[in-house]
Each structure stands twice: as C-alpha cells, then as structure tokens.
PDB file of C-alpha atoms in Angstrom:
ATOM      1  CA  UNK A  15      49.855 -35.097  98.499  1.00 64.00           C
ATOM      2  CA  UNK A  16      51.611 -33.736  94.875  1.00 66.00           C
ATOM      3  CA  UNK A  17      53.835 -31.017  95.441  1.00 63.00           C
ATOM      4  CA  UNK A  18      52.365 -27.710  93.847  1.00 60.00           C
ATOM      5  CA  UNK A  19      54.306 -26.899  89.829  1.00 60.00           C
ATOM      6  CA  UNK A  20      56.784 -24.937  90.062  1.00 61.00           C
ATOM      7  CA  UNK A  21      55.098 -22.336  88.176  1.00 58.00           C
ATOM      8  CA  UNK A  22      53.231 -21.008  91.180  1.00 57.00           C
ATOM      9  CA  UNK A  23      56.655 -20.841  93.493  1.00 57.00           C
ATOM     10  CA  UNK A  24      57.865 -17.629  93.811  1.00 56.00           C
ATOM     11  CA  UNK A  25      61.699 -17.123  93.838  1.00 59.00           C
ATOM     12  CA  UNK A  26      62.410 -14.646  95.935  1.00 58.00           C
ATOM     13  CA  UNK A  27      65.040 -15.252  99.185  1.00 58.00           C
ATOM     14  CA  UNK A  28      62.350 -13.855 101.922  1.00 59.00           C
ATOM     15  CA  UNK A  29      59.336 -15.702 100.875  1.00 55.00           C
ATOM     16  CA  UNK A  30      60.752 -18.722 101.891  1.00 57.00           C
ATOM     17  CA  UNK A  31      59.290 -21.348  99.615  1.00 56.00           C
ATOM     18  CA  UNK A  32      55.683 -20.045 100.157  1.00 53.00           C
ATOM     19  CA  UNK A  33      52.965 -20.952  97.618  1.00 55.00           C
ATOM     20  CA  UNK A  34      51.301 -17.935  95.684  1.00 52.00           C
ATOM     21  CA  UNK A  35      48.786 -17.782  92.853  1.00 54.00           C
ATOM     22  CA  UNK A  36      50.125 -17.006  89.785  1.00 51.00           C
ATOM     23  CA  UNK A  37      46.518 -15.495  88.890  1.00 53.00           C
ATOM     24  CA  UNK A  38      47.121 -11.342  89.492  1.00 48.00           C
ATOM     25  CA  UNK A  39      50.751 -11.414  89.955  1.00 52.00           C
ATOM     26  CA  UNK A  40      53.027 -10.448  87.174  1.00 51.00           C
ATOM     27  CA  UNK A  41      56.677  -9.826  88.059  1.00 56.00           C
ATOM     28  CA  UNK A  42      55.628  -9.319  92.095  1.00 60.00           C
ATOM     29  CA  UNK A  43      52.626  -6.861  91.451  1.00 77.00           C
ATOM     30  CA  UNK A  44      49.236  -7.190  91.998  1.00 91.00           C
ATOM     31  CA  UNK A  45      47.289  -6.343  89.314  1.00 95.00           C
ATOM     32  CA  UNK A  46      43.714  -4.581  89.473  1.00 96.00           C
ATOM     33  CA  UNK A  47      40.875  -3.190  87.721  1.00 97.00           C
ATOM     34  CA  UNK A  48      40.023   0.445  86.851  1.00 97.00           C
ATOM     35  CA  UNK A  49      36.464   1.271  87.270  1.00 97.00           C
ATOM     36  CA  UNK A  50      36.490   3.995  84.763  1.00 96.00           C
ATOM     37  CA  UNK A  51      37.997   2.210  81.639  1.00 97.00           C
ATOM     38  CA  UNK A  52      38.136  -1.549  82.826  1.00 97.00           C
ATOM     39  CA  UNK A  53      41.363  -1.937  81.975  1.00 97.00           C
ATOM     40  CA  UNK A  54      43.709  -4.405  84.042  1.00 97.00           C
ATOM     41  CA  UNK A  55      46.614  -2.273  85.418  1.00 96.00           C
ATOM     42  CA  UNK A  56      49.403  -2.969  88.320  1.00 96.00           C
ATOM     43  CA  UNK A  57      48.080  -1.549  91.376  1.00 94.00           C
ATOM     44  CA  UNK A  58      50.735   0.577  91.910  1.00 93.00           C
ATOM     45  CA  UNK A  59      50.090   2.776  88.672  1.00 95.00           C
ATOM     46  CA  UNK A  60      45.960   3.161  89.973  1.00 96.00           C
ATOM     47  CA  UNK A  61      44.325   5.579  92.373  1.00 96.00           C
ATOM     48  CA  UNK A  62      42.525   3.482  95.471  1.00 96.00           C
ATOM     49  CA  UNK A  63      39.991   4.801  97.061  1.00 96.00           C
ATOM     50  CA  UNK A  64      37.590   3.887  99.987  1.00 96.00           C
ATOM     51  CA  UNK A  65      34.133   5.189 101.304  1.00 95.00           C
ATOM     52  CA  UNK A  66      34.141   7.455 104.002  1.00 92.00           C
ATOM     53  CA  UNK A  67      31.341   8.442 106.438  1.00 90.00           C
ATOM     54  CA  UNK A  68      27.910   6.613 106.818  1.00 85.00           C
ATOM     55  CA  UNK A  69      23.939   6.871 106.275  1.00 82.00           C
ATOM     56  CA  UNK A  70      23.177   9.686 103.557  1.00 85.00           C
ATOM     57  CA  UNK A  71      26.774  11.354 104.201  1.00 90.00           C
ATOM     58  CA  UNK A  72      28.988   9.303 102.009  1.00 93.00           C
ATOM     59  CA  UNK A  73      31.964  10.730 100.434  1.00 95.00           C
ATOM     60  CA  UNK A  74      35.156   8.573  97.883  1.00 95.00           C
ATOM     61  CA  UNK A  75      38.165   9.344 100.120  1.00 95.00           C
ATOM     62  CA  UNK A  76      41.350   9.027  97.884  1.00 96.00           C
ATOM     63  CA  UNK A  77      43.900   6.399  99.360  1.00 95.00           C
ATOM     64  CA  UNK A  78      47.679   6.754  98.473  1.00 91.00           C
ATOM     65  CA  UNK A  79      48.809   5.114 101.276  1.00 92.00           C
ATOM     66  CA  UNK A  80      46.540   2.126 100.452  1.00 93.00           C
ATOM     67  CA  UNK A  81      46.367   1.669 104.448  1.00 94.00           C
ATOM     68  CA  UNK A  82      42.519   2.985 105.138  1.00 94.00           C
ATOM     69  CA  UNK A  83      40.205   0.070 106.580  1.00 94.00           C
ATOM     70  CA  UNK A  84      36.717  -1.117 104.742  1.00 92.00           C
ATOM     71  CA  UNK A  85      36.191  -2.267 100.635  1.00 93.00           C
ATOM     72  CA  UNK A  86      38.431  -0.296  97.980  1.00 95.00           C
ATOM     73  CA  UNK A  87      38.452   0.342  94.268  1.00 97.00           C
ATOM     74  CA  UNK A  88      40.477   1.699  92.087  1.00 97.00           C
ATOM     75  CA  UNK A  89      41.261   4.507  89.288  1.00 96.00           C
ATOM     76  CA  UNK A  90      43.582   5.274  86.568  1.00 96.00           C
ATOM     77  CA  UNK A  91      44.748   9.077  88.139  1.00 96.00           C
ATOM     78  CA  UNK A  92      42.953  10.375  85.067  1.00 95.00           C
ATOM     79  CA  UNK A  93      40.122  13.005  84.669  1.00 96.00           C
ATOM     80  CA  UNK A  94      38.863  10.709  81.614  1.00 96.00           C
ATOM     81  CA  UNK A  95      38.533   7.592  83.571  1.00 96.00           C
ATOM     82  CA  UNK A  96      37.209   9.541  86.399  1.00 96.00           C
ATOM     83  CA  UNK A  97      34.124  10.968  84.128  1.00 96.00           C
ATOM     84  CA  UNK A  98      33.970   7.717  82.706  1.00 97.00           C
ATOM     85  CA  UNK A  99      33.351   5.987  86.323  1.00 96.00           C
ATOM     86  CA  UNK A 100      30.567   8.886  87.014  1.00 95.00           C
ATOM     87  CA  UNK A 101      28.922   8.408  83.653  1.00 96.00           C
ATOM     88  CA  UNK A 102      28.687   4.339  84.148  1.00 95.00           C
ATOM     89  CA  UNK A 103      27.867   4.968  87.916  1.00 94.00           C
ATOM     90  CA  UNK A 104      30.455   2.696  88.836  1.00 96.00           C
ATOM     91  CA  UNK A 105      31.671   4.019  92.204  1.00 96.00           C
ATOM     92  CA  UNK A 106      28.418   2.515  93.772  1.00 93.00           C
ATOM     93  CA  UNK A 107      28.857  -1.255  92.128  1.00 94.00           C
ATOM     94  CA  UNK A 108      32.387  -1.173  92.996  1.00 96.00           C
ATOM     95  CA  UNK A 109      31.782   0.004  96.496  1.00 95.00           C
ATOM     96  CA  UNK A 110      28.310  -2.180  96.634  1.00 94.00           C
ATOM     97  CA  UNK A 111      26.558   1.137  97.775  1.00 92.00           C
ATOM     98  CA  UNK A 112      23.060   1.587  98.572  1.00 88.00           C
ATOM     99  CA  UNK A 113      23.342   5.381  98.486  1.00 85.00           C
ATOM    100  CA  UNK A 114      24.708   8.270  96.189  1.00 89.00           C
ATOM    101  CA  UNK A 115      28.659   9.479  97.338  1.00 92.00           C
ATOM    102  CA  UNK A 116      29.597  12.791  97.106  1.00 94.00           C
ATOM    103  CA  UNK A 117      32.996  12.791  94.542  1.00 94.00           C
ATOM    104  CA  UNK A 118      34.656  15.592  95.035  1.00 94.00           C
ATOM    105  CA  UNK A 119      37.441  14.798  97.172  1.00 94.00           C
ATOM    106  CA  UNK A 120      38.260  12.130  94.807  1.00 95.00           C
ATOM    107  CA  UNK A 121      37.461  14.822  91.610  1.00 95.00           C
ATOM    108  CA  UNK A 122      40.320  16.783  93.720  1.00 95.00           C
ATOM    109  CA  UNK A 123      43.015  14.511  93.890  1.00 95.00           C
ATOM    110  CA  UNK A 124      43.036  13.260  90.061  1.00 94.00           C
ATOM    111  CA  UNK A 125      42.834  16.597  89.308  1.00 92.00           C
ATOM    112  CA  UNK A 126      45.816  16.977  91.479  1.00 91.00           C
ATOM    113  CA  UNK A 127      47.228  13.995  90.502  1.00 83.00           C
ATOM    114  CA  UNK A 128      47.586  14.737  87.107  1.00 75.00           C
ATOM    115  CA  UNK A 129      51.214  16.272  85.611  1.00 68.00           C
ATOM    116  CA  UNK A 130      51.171  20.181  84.990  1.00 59.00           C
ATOM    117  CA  UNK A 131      51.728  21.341  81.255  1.00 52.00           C
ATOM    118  CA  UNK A 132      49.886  18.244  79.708  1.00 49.00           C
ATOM    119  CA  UNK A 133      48.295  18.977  76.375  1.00 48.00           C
ATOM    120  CA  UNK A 134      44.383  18.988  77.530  1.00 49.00           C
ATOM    121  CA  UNK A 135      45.535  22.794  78.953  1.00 46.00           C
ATOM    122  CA  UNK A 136      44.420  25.225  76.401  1.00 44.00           C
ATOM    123  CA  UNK A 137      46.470  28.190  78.046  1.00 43.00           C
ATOM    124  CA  UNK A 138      50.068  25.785  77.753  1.00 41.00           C
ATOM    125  CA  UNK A 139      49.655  24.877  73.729  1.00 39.00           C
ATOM    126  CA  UNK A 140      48.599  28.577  73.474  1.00 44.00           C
ATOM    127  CA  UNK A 141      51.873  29.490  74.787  1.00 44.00           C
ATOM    128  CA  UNK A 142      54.107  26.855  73.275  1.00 44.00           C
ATOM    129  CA  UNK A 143      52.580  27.149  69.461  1.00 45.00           C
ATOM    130  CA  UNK A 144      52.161  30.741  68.094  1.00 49.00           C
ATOM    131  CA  UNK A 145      49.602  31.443  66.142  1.00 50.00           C
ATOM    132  CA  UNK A 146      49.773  31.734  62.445  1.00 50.00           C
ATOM    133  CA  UNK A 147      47.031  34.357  62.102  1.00 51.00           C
ATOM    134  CA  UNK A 148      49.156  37.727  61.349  1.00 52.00           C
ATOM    135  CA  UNK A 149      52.032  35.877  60.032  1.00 52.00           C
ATOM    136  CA  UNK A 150      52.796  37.052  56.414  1.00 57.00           C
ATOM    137  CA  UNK A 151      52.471  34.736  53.586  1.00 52.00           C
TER     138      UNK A 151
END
C-alpha cells in the first residue's frame, strides 16, 4: 500500500502522524455551512443549534457549548441570516424535520448574541449624529 501525500498529514506534535482530510479543514478548523446565507464559515465564528423536544413540541435550542446530543446546524449570530433561514424554511431541511419548530429560543440568543451599539439601532445613531434640522445656515 502507497503511503498517503503529504498534503493530507497534519503537522502538529499531538496528532501523532494521523491521517486527516484536507476537505473542511483550513489552518485546524472545521469549516461549516450557514443555513441562512449559505456561506462557508469556520465553525467557531457560527451559532449551532440542535432540536429539542419531540412529536408536535419542537423547539431550535441554541448550542454554544457545541456538546448537546442528536443532528446540528448552524448560523451566522446574525438577525439577517436568522430571517433569512425562516424565510427559506431552512431549519426543517437542515434538521430533516417532519414538523414546524418553534424559534424563539434561537430568535433570543442571536438577538443576544449580537454586539450592543451596532448601527441597525435607530436610538444609538440618533444619539451619536445630531440632527441638522434647527441648525442655522
């Protein structure tokens, strides 16, 4: 048997000479798909989530610790993405769901998720820009 190229060895001193494929690994990270945008993205920078309960109560339970059993997908932590995944019905291919999931613990935790004082908040460029009506010309 031909010994594997030495492309597909990775170099690190505790994996020991064992084979990986280079396919989804760039630089040691695993790289996945969001379901909102479809855009390829290191799993570390994505949101993955799991189904929880059974029968007609289904519900997307966030995963962080990317440690909760059964079939996951995942999300870029962002509300557009998010409304882009409801509006394509996505969550149910990605899941392969027979049923309708509720969304709103996974609606809370982008939502959460997301940094404070980012431009989409109409109250924060409010504050930060005065307005020009009133000023003198």
């Amino acid at each position: 048997m031909r010994p594997r190229p030495e492309a597909d060895r990775i170099r690190v001193p505790d994996a020991r000479g064992v084979d990986f494929p280079v396919v989804g690994l760039t630089r040691g990270l695993f790289m996945r798909t969001c379901v909102g945008c479809r855009k390829r993205a290191p799993a570390t920078e994505l949101v993955r989530f799991v189904v929880a309960g059974s029968g007609v109560d289904l519900r997307l339970q966030p995963d962080p610790g990317r440690r909760l059993p059964g079939r996951g997908a995942h999300l870029h932590p962002d509300p557009a993405c998010f409304a882009l995944a409801e509006r394509r019905r996505a969550f149910g291919r990605a899941l392969r769901l027979t049923g309708v999931a509720d969304t709103g613990l996974l609606a809370e935790h982008i939502r959460g998720a997301m940094p404070h004082g980012t431009t989409d908040d109409v109250a924060m460029v409010a504050a930060s820009r005065p307005s020009k009506v009133g000023r003198p010309r």
